[in-house]
Amino acid sequence: MEKFDWFKILILSVAIVLAGYFVGNMHKTGKAFDRSVQVKGLAEKEVKADLAVWPINITLAGNDLLTLKNDLEMQNRAVKAFFLKLGFTEDELTSGNITITDTQAVLYGSENRNREYRYIANAEFTVRTKNIEKVQQALTGSLALISNGILINSKNSWQPIEYSYSGLNEIKPAMIEEATRNAREVADKFAEDSNSKVGKIKNAQQGLFTINNLDENTAYIKVVRVVSTIDYYLED
C-alpha cells in the first residue's frame, strides 16, 4: 500500500511538471502572437469627371403677364438653340418648371409693393452630358447670349456646373492593392527598425473611398482616395 502511494505521488509530480511546461509554452506562444503592428496604407488617384450637370435659371421681370410669358418662352427657345448649335443632343437638354411670382400678392414685406416690376418669372433649364469638354466650351461661349439680351444664371452660383465620377468600381481593386502594398512597406520599415520580421495579416480594414475636387477651380478633376488599416504579426 505504501509503495502504491509513492507511485501515485510520482505520477502526480510528473503531471504537475508537464502541465507547468505546457502552460508556460502556451503563454510564450500567446505572447508571440500578441506582437503586432498597426499601419495605414494610402492610395490616391486623379480621375476625370465623366458626368456634368449644369442647372440653369432664366429669370425675367415685367408688369404684363402675357408679354412676360412670351419673352420667357422666346428666351427658352434661344437658350436651347444655343446648346443645339454647339452639338448637344435633345436628350442632353431638359426644360424644367416655370414659375411666376406676383410680388404684390406677397403677404409679408411691404417693400414688394413698391417694386418697378410686379411679376417675376423663372424658368429652369438643365444640361446633362458626359462630354466634359463640350460643356466647358458652352460655359465659356454662354457669354454670347448676353448680346441677344439673354442672361442665364446657374442655380449654384459657387459652382455653376456639377461634375461627378461614376467609375469607382473599375478602379477599386487596383487602389486597394496599392493601399495594401503601401501599408506593407510601412510595416517592413517598422519591423526593420525593431529587429523583427513582418508576419501574416492579423486584421485588415479597407476604409472608405472618398471622391473630392482637385481644387476649387478644377472641379472636373477628381481625387479618389482610400486609406486601409492593417495589423501585421511581428516575428523574431
Coordinates of N, CA and C in Angstrom, one line a residue:
M1 N 0.8 -1.2 0.0 CA 0.0 0.0 0.0 C 0.9 1.3 0.0
E2 N 2.0 1.2 0.8 CA 2.9 2.4 0.9 C 3.6 2.6 -0.5
K3 N 4.0 1.5 -1.2 CA 4.6 1.7 -2.5 C 3.6 2.3 -3.5
F4 N 2.4 1.9 -3.3 CA 1.4 2.4 -4.2 C 1.2 3.9 -4.1
D5 N 1.3 4.3 -2.8 CA 1.1 5.8 -2.5 C 2.2 6.5 -3.1
W6 N 3.5 6.0 -3.0 CA 4.6 6.7 -3.6 C 4.5 6.7 -5.1
F7 N 4.0 5.7 -5.7 CA 3.8 5.7 -7.1 C 2.8 6.8 -7.6
K8 N 1.8 6.9 -6.8 CA 0.8 8.0 -7.2 C 1.4 9.4 -7.0
I9 N 2.2 9.5 -6.0 CA 2.9 10.8 -5.8 C 3.8 11.1 -6.9
L10 N 4.5 10.1 -7.4 CA 5.4 10.3 -8.5 C 4.7 10.6 -9.8
I11 N 3.6 10.0 -10.0 CA 2.8 10.3 -11.2 C 2.3 11.7 -11.2
L12 N 1.8 12.1 -10.0 CA 1.2 13.4 -9.8 C 2.3 14.5 -10.0
S13 N 3.5 14.2 -9.5 CA 4.6 15.2 -9.7 C 5.0 15.4 -11.1
V14 N 5.1 14.2 -11.9 CA 5.4 14.3 -13.3 C 4.3 15.1 -14.0
A15 N 3.0 14.9 -13.6 CA 1.9 15.6 -14.3 C 2.0 17.1 -14.1
I16 N 2.4 17.4 -12.8 CA 2.5 18.9 -12.5 C 3.6 19.5 -13.3
V17 N 4.7 18.8 -13.4 CA 5.8 19.4 -14.2 C 5.5 19.5 -15.7
L18 N 4.8 18.5 -16.2 CA 4.4 18.6 -17.6 C 3.4 19.7 -17.8
A19 N 2.4 19.8 -16.9 CA 1.4 20.9 -17.0 C 2.1 22.2 -17.0
G20 N 3.0 22.4 -16.1 CA 3.7 23.7 -16.0 C 4.5 24.0 -17.3
Y21 N 5.1 23.0 -17.9 CA 5.8 23.2 -19.1 C 4.8 23.7 -20.2
F22 N 3.7 22.9 -20.4 CA 2.8 23.3 -21.4 C 2.1 24.6 -21.2
V23 N 1.8 24.9 -19.9 CA 1.2 26.3 -19.6 C 2.2 27.4 -20.0
G24 N 3.5 27.2 -19.6 CA 4.5 28.2 -19.9 C 4.7 28.3 -21.3
N25 N 4.7 27.2 -22.1 CA 4.9 27.3 -23.5 C 3.8 28.0 -24.2
M26 N 2.5 27.7 -23.7 CA 1.4 28.4 -24.3 C 1.4 29.9 -24.1
H27 N 1.9 30.2 -22.9 CA 2.0 31.6 -22.5 C 3.0 32.3 -23.4
K28 N 4.1 31.6 -23.6 CA 5.2 32.2 -24.5 C 4.7 32.3 -25.9
T29 N 4.0 31.3 -26.4 CA 3.4 31.3 -27.8 C 2.4 32.4 -27.9
G30 N 1.5 32.5 -26.9 CA 0.5 33.6 -26.9 C 1.1 35.0 -27.0
K31 N 2.2 35.2 -26.2 CA 2.9 36.4 -26.2 C 3.4 36.7 -27.6
A32 N 3.9 35.7 -28.3 CA 4.5 35.9 -29.6 C 3.4 36.4 -30.6
F33 N 2.2 35.8 -30.4 CA 1.1 36.2 -31.3 C 0.6 37.6 -31.0
D34 N 0.8 38.0 -29.7 CA 0.4 39.4 -29.3 C 1.2 40.5 -30.0
R35 N 2.4 40.1 -30.4 CA 3.3 41.1 -31.0 C 2.8 41.4 -32.4
S36 N 2.3 42.6 -32.6 CA 1.8 43.0 -33.9 C 2.0 44.5 -34.0
V37 N 1.8 45.0 -35.2 CA 1.9 46.4 -35.5 C 0.8 46.8 -36.4
Q38 N 0.2 48.0 -36.2 CA -0.9 48.5 -37.0 C -0.4 49.6 -37.9
V39 N -0.6 49.5 -39.2 CA -0.1 50.5 -40.1 C -1.3 50.9 -41.1
K40 N -1.1 52.1 -41.7 CA -2.1 52.6 -42.6 C -1.5 52.7 -44.0
G41 N -2.2 52.3 -45.0 CA -1.8 52.4 -46.4 C -2.7 53.3 -47.2
L42 N -2.1 54.3 -47.9 CA -2.8 55.3 -48.6 C -2.7 55.0 -50.1
A43 N -3.8 55.2 -50.8 CA -3.8 55.2 -52.3 C -4.6 56.3 -52.8
E44 N -4.1 57.1 -53.7 CA -4.8 58.2 -54.3 C -4.7 58.2 -55.8
K45 N -5.7 58.6 -56.5 CA -5.7 58.6 -58.0 C -6.5 59.8 -58.5
E46 N -5.9 60.5 -59.4 CA -6.7 61.6 -60.1 C -7.4 61.0 -61.3
V47 N -8.7 61.4 -61.4 CA -9.5 60.9 -62.5 C -10.3 62.1 -63.0
K48 N -10.7 62.0 -64.3 CA -11.5 63.0 -64.9 C -13.0 62.7 -64.7
A49 N -13.8 63.7 -64.4 CA -15.2 63.5 -64.2 C -15.8 63.0 -65.5
D50 N -16.8 62.2 -65.4 CA -17.5 61.6 -66.6 C -18.9 62.0 -66.7
L51 N -19.4 62.9 -65.9 CA -20.8 63.4 -66.0 C -20.8 64.9 -65.5
A52 N -21.4 65.7 -66.3 CA -21.6 67.1 -66.0 C -23.1 67.5 -66.0
V53 N -23.5 68.2 -64.9 CA -24.9 68.7 -64.8 C -24.8 70.2 -64.6
W54 N -25.5 70.9 -65.5 CA -25.5 72.4 -65.4 C -26.9 72.8 -65.3
P55 N -27.3 73.1 -64.0 CA -28.7 73.6 -63.8 C -28.8 75.1 -64.0
I56 N -29.6 75.5 -64.9 CA -29.7 76.9 -65.4 C -31.0 77.5 -65.0
N57 N -31.0 78.8 -64.6 CA -32.2 79.6 -64.4 C -32.3 80.7 -65.4
I58 N -33.5 80.9 -65.9 CA -33.7 82.1 -66.8 C -34.7 82.9 -66.0
T59 N -34.4 84.1 -65.7 CA -35.3 85.0 -64.9 C -35.6 86.3 -65.6
L60 N -36.9 86.6 -65.6 CA -37.3 87.9 -66.2 C -38.3 88.5 -65.3
A61 N -38.5 89.9 -65.5 CA -39.4 90.6 -64.7 C -40.2 91.5 -65.6
G62 N -41.5 91.7 -65.2 CA -42.4 92.6 -66.1 C -43.7 92.9 -65.4
N63 N -44.5 93.7 -66.0 CA -45.8 94.1 -65.5 C -47.0 93.5 -66.2
D64 N -46.7 92.9 -67.4 CA -47.7 92.4 -68.2 C -47.5 90.8 -68.3
L65 N -48.5 90.1 -67.9 CA -48.3 88.6 -67.8 C -48.1 88.0 -69.2
L66 N -48.9 88.4 -70.1 CA -48.8 87.8 -71.5 C -47.4 88.1 -72.1
T67 N -47.0 89.4 -72.0 CA -45.7 89.7 -72.6 C -44.6 89.0 -71.9
L68 N -44.7 88.8 -70.5 CA -43.7 88.1 -69.8 C -43.6 86.7 -70.2
K69 N -44.8 86.1 -70.4 CA -44.8 84.7 -70.8 C -44.2 84.5 -72.2
N70 N -44.5 85.4 -73.1 CA -43.9 85.3 -74.5 C -42.4 85.5 -74.5
D71 N -41.9 86.4 -73.7 CA -40.5 86.7 -73.6 C -39.8 85.5 -73.0
L72 N -40.4 84.9 -72.0 CA -39.7 83.7 -71.3 C -39.6 82.5 -72.3
E73 N -40.7 82.3 -73.0 CA -40.7 81.2 -74.0 C -39.7 81.5 -75.1
M74 N -39.6 82.7 -75.5 CA -38.6 83.1 -76.5 C -37.2 82.8 -76.1
Q75 N -36.9 83.2 -74.8 CA -35.5 83.0 -74.3 C -35.2 81.6 -74.1
N76 N -36.3 80.8 -73.7 CA -36.1 79.4 -73.5 C -35.7 78.7 -74.8
R77 N -36.3 79.1 -75.9 CA -36.0 78.6 -77.2 C -34.6 79.0 -77.7
A78 N -34.2 80.2 -77.4 CA -32.9 80.7 -77.7 C -31.8 80.0 -77.0
V79 N -32.0 79.7 -75.7 CA -31.0 79.0 -74.9 C -30.9 77.6 -75.5
K80 N -32.0 76.9 -75.8 CA -31.9 75.6 -76.3 C -31.2 75.6 -77.6
A81 N -31.5 76.5 -78.5 CA -30.9 76.6 -79.8 C -29.4 76.8 -79.7
F82 N -29.0 77.6 -78.7 CA -27.6 77.8 -78.4 C -26.8 76.5 -78.1
F83 N -27.4 75.7 -77.3 CA -26.8 74.4 -77.0 C -26.8 73.4 -78.1
L84 N -27.9 73.4 -78.9 CA -28.0 72.5 -80.0 C -27.0 72.9 -81.1
K85 N -26.7 74.2 -81.2 CA -25.7 74.6 -82.2 C -24.3 74.2 -81.8
L86 N -24.1 74.0 -80.5 CA -22.8 73.6 -80.0 C -22.6 72.1 -80.2
G87 N -23.7 71.4 -80.6 CA -23.5 69.9 -80.7 C -24.2 69.1 -79.7
F88 N -24.9 69.7 -78.7 CA -25.6 68.9 -77.7 C -26.9 68.3 -78.4
T89 N -27.3 67.1 -77.8 CA -28.5 66.5 -78.4 C -29.7 66.8 -77.5
E90 N -30.9 66.5 -78.1 CA -32.1 66.8 -77.4 C -32.1 66.0 -76.0
D91 N -31.6 64.8 -76.0 CA -31.6 64.0 -74.7 C -30.7 64.7 -73.6
E92 N -29.8 65.5 -74.0 CA -28.9 66.2 -73.0 C -29.5 67.5 -72.5
L93 N -30.6 67.9 -73.1 CA -31.2 69.2 -72.7 C -32.6 69.0 -72.1
T94 N -32.9 69.6 -71.0 CA -34.2 69.4 -70.4 C -34.8 70.8 -69.9
S95 N -36.0 71.1 -70.4 CA -36.7 72.3 -69.9 C -37.5 71.9 -68.7
G96 N -37.3 72.7 -67.6 CA -38.0 72.4 -66.3 C -39.2 73.2 -66.0
N97 N -39.4 73.4 -64.8 CA -40.6 74.2 -64.3 C -40.5 75.7 -64.6
I98 N -41.7 76.3 -64.8 CA -41.8 77.7 -65.0 C -42.6 78.3 -63.9
T99 N -42.1 79.2 -63.1 CA -42.9 79.8 -62.0 C -43.0 81.3 -62.2
I100 N -44.1 81.9 -61.9 CA -44.3 83.3 -61.9 C -44.8 83.8 -60.6
T101 N -44.1 84.8 -60.0 CA -44.5 85.3 -58.7 C -45.1 86.7 -58.8
D102 N -46.2 86.9 -58.2 CA -46.8 88.3 -58.1 C -46.3 88.9 -56.8
T103 N -45.4 89.9 -56.9 CA -44.8 90.4 -55.8 C -45.8 91.2 -54.9
Q104 N -46.9 91.7 -55.6 CA -47.9 92.5 -54.8 C -48.8 91.6 -54.0
A105 N -48.7 90.3 -54.3 CA -49.6 89.4 -53.6 C -48.9 88.7 -52.4
V106 N -47.6 89.1 -52.2 CA -46.9 88.6 -51.1 C -47.4 89.2 -49.8
L107 N -47.7 88.4 -48.8 CA -48.4 88.9 -47.6 C -47.4 89.7 -46.7
Y108 N -46.1 89.2 -46.7 CA -45.1 89.8 -45.9 C -44.1 90.6 -46.7
G109 N -43.8 91.8 -46.2 CA -42.8 92.6 -46.9 C -43.5 93.7 -47.7
S110 N -43.7 94.8 -47.1 CA -44.4 95.9 -47.8 C -43.6 96.5 -48.9
E111 N -42.2 96.3 -48.9 CA -41.4 96.9 -49.9 C -41.6 96.2 -51.3
N112 N -42.2 95.0 -51.3 CA -42.5 94.4 -52.6 C -43.5 95.2 -53.4
R113 N -44.4 95.9 -52.7 CA -45.5 96.7 -53.4 C -44.9 97.9 -54.1
N114 N -43.7 98.3 -53.8 CA -43.1 99.5 -54.5 C -42.1 99.1 -55.5
R115 N -42.1 97.8 -55.9 CA -41.2 97.3 -56.9 C -41.6 97.9 -58.3
E116 N -40.5 98.1 -59.2 CA -40.8 98.6 -60.5 C -41.6 97.6 -61.3
Y117 N -41.3 96.3 -61.1 CA -42.0 95.2 -61.9 C -42.8 94.4 -60.9
R118 N -44.0 94.1 -61.3 CA -44.9 93.4 -60.4 C -44.6 91.9 -60.5
Y119 N -44.4 91.3 -61.7 CA -44.2 89.9 -61.8 C -42.8 89.5 -62.1
I120 N -42.4 88.4 -61.5 CA -41.0 87.8 -61.7 C -41.2 86.4 -62.1
A121 N -40.7 86.1 -63.3 CA -40.8 84.8 -63.9 C -39.5 84.0 -63.9
N122 N -39.5 82.8 -63.6 CA -38.3 82.0 -63.6 C -38.6 80.6 -64.3
A123 N -37.6 80.3 -65.2 CA -37.7 79.1 -66.0 C -36.4 78.3 -65.7
E124 N -36.6 76.9 -65.5 CA -35.5 76.1 -65.3 C -35.1 75.3 -66.5
F125 N -33.8 75.2 -66.7 CA -33.2 74.5 -67.9 C -32.0 73.7 -67.4
T126 N -31.9 72.5 -67.8 CA -30.8 71.6 -67.3 C -30.1 71.0 -68.5
V127 N -28.7 71.1 -68.4 CA -27.8 70.4 -69.4 C -27.2 69.3 -68.6
R128 N -27.3 68.1 -69.1 CA -26.8 66.9 -68.5 C -26.0 66.1 -69.6
T129 N -24.7 66.0 -69.5 CA -23.9 65.4 -70.5 C -22.7 64.7 -70.0
K130 N -22.2 63.7 -70.7 CA -21.0 63.0 -70.4 C -19.8 63.6 -71.1
N131 N -20.1 64.6 -72.0 CA -19.0 65.2 -72.7 C -18.5 66.5 -72.0
I132 N -17.5 66.3 -71.1 CA -17.0 67.3 -70.3 C -16.4 68.5 -71.0
E133 N -15.7 68.2 -72.1 CA -15.1 69.3 -72.9 C -16.1 70.2 -73.5
K134 N -17.2 69.5 -74.0 CA -18.2 70.3 -74.7 C -19.0 71.3 -73.7
V135 N -19.2 70.8 -72.5 CA -20.0 71.6 -71.5 C -19.1 72.8 -71.1
Q136 N -17.8 72.6 -71.0 CA -16.9 73.6 -70.6 C -16.8 74.7 -71.7
Q137 N -16.8 74.3 -73.0 CA -16.9 75.2 -74.1 C -18.2 76.0 -74.0
A138 N -19.3 75.4 -73.7 CA -20.6 76.1 -73.6 C -20.6 77.1 -72.5
L139 N -19.9 76.8 -71.4 CA -19.8 77.7 -70.3 C -19.1 79.0 -70.7
T140 N -18.0 78.8 -71.4 CA -17.3 80.0 -71.9 C -18.1 80.7 -73.0
G141 N -18.7 80.0 -73.9 CA -19.5 80.6 -75.0 C -20.8 81.2 -74.6
S142 N -21.3 80.9 -73.4 CA -22.6 81.4 -73.0 C -22.6 82.9 -72.8
L143 N -21.5 83.5 -72.8 CA -21.4 85.0 -72.8 C -22.0 85.6 -74.0
A144 N -22.0 84.8 -75.1 CA -22.6 85.3 -76.4 C -24.1 85.5 -76.3
L145 N -24.7 84.9 -75.3 CA -26.2 85.0 -75.2 C -26.5 86.5 -74.7
I146 N -25.5 87.1 -74.0 CA -25.8 88.4 -73.5 C -26.1 89.4 -74.6
S147 N -25.4 89.2 -75.8 CA -25.6 90.1 -76.9 C -27.0 90.0 -77.4
N148 N -27.7 88.9 -77.1 CA -29.1 88.8 -77.5 C -30.0 89.1 -76.4
G149 N -29.5 89.7 -75.4 CA -30.3 90.2 -74.2 C -30.8 89.0 -73.3
I150 N -30.0 87.9 -73.4 CA -30.4 86.8 -72.5 C -29.3 86.6 -71.5
L151 N -29.7 86.6 -70.2 CA -28.8 86.4 -69.1 C -29.2 85.1 -68.4
I152 N -28.3 84.1 -68.4 CA -28.6 82.8 -67.7 C -27.8 82.8 -66.4
N153 N -28.4 82.2 -65.4 CA -27.7 82.0 -64.1 C -27.7 80.6 -63.7
S154 N -26.7 80.1 -63.1 CA -26.7 78.8 -62.6 C -27.4 78.8 -61.2
K155 N -28.1 77.7 -60.9 CA -28.7 77.6 -59.6 C -27.7 77.5 -58.5
N156 N -26.5 77.1 -58.8 CA -25.4 77.1 -57.8 C -24.4 78.1 -58.2
S157 N -24.4 79.3 -57.6 CA -23.5 80.3 -58.0 C -22.1 80.0 -57.7
W158 N -21.8 79.3 -56.6 CA -20.5 79.0 -56.2 C -19.8 77.9 -57.1
Q159 N -20.7 77.0 -57.7 CA -20.2 76.0 -58.6 C -21.2 75.8 -59.7
P160 N -21.1 76.6 -60.8 CA -22.1 76.6 -61.9 C -22.4 75.2 -62.4
I161 N -21.4 74.4 -62.6 CA -21.6 73.1 -63.2 C -21.2 72.0 -62.2
E162 N -22.0 71.0 -62.0 CA -21.7 69.9 -61.0 C -21.1 68.8 -61.8
Y163 N -19.9 68.4 -61.4 CA -19.2 67.3 -62.0 C -19.1 66.1 -61.1
S164 N -19.3 64.9 -61.7 CA -19.2 63.7 -60.9 C -18.5 62.6 -61.6
Y165 N -18.1 61.6 -60.9 CA -17.3 60.5 -61.4 C -18.0 59.2 -61.0
S166 N -18.3 58.3 -62.0 CA -19.1 57.1 -61.8 C -18.3 55.8 -62.0
G167 N -17.0 55.9 -62.2 CA -16.2 54.7 -62.5 C -15.4 54.2 -61.3
L168 N -16.0 54.4 -60.1 CA -15.2 54.0 -58.9 C -15.0 52.4 -58.9
N169 N -16.0 51.7 -59.2 CA -15.9 50.2 -59.2 C -14.8 49.7 -60.1
E170 N -14.5 50.4 -61.1 CA -13.5 49.9 -62.1 C -12.1 50.1 -61.5
I171 N -11.9 51.1 -60.7 CA -10.5 51.4 -60.2 C -10.3 50.9 -58.7
K172 N -11.4 50.4 -58.1 CA -11.3 50.0 -56.7 C -10.2 48.9 -56.5
P173 N -10.3 47.8 -57.3 CA -9.3 46.7 -57.0 C -7.8 47.2 -57.0
A174 N -7.5 47.9 -58.0 CA -6.1 48.4 -58.2 C -5.7 49.3 -57.0
M175 N -6.7 50.2 -56.6 CA -6.4 51.1 -55.5 C -6.2 50.4 -54.2
I176 N -7.1 49.4 -53.9 CA -6.9 48.6 -52.7 C -5.6 47.9 -52.7
E177 N -5.2 47.3 -53.8 CA -3.9 46.7 -53.9 C -2.8 47.6 -53.6
E178 N -2.9 48.9 -54.2 CA -1.8 49.9 -53.9 C -1.8 50.2 -52.4
A179 N -3.0 50.4 -51.8 CA -3.0 50.8 -50.4 C -2.4 49.7 -49.5
T180 N -2.7 48.4 -49.9 CA -2.2 47.3 -49.1 C -0.7 47.2 -49.3
R181 N -0.2 47.4 -50.5 CA 1.3 47.4 -50.7 C 2.0 48.5 -50.0
N182 N 1.3 49.7 -49.9 CA 1.9 50.8 -49.2 C 1.9 50.5 -47.7
A183 N 0.9 49.9 -47.2 CA 0.9 49.5 -45.8 C 2.0 48.5 -45.4
R184 N 2.2 47.6 -46.3 CA 3.2 46.6 -46.1 C 4.6 47.2 -46.1
E185 N 4.8 48.2 -46.9 CA 6.1 48.9 -46.9 C 6.4 49.6 -45.6
V186 N 5.3 50.2 -45.0 CA 5.4 50.9 -43.7 C 5.7 49.8 -42.6
A187 N 5.0 48.7 -42.7 CA 5.2 47.6 -41.7 C 6.6 47.1 -41.8
D188 N 7.1 46.9 -43.0 CA 8.5 46.4 -43.2 C 9.5 47.4 -42.6
K189 N 9.3 48.6 -42.7 CA 10.2 49.6 -42.2 C 10.2 49.6 -40.7
F190 N 9.0 49.5 -40.1 CA 8.9 49.4 -38.6 C 9.6 48.1 -38.1
A191 N 9.3 47.0 -38.8 CA 10.0 45.8 -38.3 C 11.5 45.8 -38.4
E192 N 12.0 46.5 -39.5 CA 13.4 46.6 -39.6 C 14.0 47.4 -38.5
D193 N 13.3 48.5 -38.1 CA 13.8 49.3 -37.0 C 13.8 48.6 -35.7
S194 N 12.9 47.6 -35.5 CA 12.7 46.9 -34.3 C 13.3 45.5 -34.3
N195 N 14.2 45.3 -35.3 CA 14.8 44.0 -35.4 C 13.8 42.8 -35.5
S196 N 12.8 43.0 -36.2 CA 11.7 42.0 -36.3 C 11.5 41.7 -37.8
K197 N 10.6 40.8 -38.0 CA 10.1 40.5 -39.4 C 8.6 40.6 -39.4
V198 N 8.0 41.0 -40.5 CA 6.6 41.1 -40.7 C 6.0 39.7 -41.0
G199 N 5.0 39.3 -40.2 CA 4.4 38.0 -40.4 C 3.1 38.2 -41.2
K200 N 2.1 37.3 -40.9 CA 0.8 37.3 -41.6 C 0.0 38.5 -41.1
I201 N -1.1 38.7 -41.9 CA -2.0 39.8 -41.5 C -2.9 39.3 -40.4
K202 N -3.0 40.1 -39.3 CA -3.8 39.8 -38.2 C -5.2 40.3 -38.4
N203 N -5.3 41.5 -38.9 CA -6.6 42.1 -39.2 C -6.5 43.2 -40.2
A204 N -7.5 43.4 -41.0 CA -7.4 44.4 -42.1 C -8.8 45.1 -42.2
Q205 N -8.7 46.4 -42.4 CA -9.9 47.2 -42.6 C -9.7 48.0 -43.9
Q206 N -10.6 47.9 -44.9 CA -10.4 48.5 -46.2 C -10.4 50.1 -46.1
G207 N -11.4 50.6 -45.3 CA -11.6 52.0 -45.3 C -12.5 52.5 -46.3
L208 N -13.0 53.7 -46.2 CA -14.0 54.3 -47.1 C -13.3 55.0 -48.3
F209 N -13.9 54.9 -49.5 CA -13.4 55.7 -50.6 C -14.0 57.1 -50.6
T210 N -13.2 58.1 -50.9 CA -13.7 59.4 -50.9 C -13.4 60.0 -52.3
I211 N -14.3 60.8 -52.8 CA -14.1 61.5 -54.1 C -14.2 63.0 -53.9
N212 N -13.2 63.7 -54.1 CA -13.2 65.2 -53.9 C -12.7 65.9 -55.2
N213 N -13.0 67.2 -55.2 CA -12.5 68.0 -56.3 C -11.0 68.2 -56.1
L214 N -10.2 68.3 -57.2 CA -8.8 68.6 -57.1 C -8.6 69.9 -56.4
D215 N -9.3 70.9 -56.8 CA -9.3 72.2 -56.1 C -10.6 73.0 -56.5
E216 N -10.7 74.2 -56.0 CA -12.0 75.0 -56.2 C -12.2 75.3 -57.7
N217 N -11.1 75.5 -58.4 CA -11.2 75.9 -59.8 C -11.1 74.7 -60.8
T218 N -10.9 73.5 -60.3 CA -10.8 72.4 -61.2 C -11.7 71.3 -60.7
A219 N -13.0 71.5 -60.7 CA -13.9 70.6 -60.2 C -14.1 69.4 -61.1
Y220 N -13.7 69.5 -62.4 CA -13.9 68.4 -63.3 C -12.8 67.4 -63.2
I221 N -11.8 67.7 -62.4 CA -10.8 66.7 -62.0 C -11.0 66.2 -60.6
K222 N -11.2 64.9 -60.4 CA -11.5 64.4 -59.0 C -10.3 63.6 -58.5
V223 N -10.2 63.6 -57.2 CA -9.2 62.9 -56.5 C -9.9 61.8 -55.7
V224 N -9.6 60.5 -56.1 CA -10.2 59.4 -55.4 C -9.1 58.9 -54.3
R225 N -9.6 58.7 -53.1 CA -8.7 58.4 -52.0 C -9.2 57.3 -51.2
V226 N -8.3 56.4 -50.7 CA -8.7 55.3 -49.8 C -7.6 55.1 -48.8
V227 N -7.9 54.8 -47.6 CA -6.9 54.5 -46.5 C -7.2 53.2 -45.9
S228 N -6.3 52.2 -46.1 CA -6.5 50.9 -45.5 C -5.8 50.8 -44.2
T229 N -6.4 50.2 -43.2 CA -5.7 49.9 -41.9 C -5.5 48.4 -41.7
I230 N -4.2 48.0 -41.5 CA -3.9 46.6 -41.5 C -3.0 46.4 -40.3
D231 N -3.3 45.3 -39.5 CA -2.5 44.8 -38.4 C -1.7 43.6 -38.9
Y232 N -0.4 43.7 -38.7 CA 0.5 42.6 -39.1 C 1.1 42.0 -37.8
Y233 N 1.3 40.6 -37.8 CA 2.0 40.0 -36.7 C 3.5 40.3 -37.0
L234 N 4.2 40.4 -35.9 CA 5.7 40.5 -35.9 C 6.4 39.3 -35.4
E235 N 7.4 38.9 -36.1 CA 8.2 37.7 -35.8 C 9.6 38.1 -35.5
D236 N 10.3 37.2 -34.7 CA 11.7 37.5 -34.5 C 12.6 37.0 -35.7

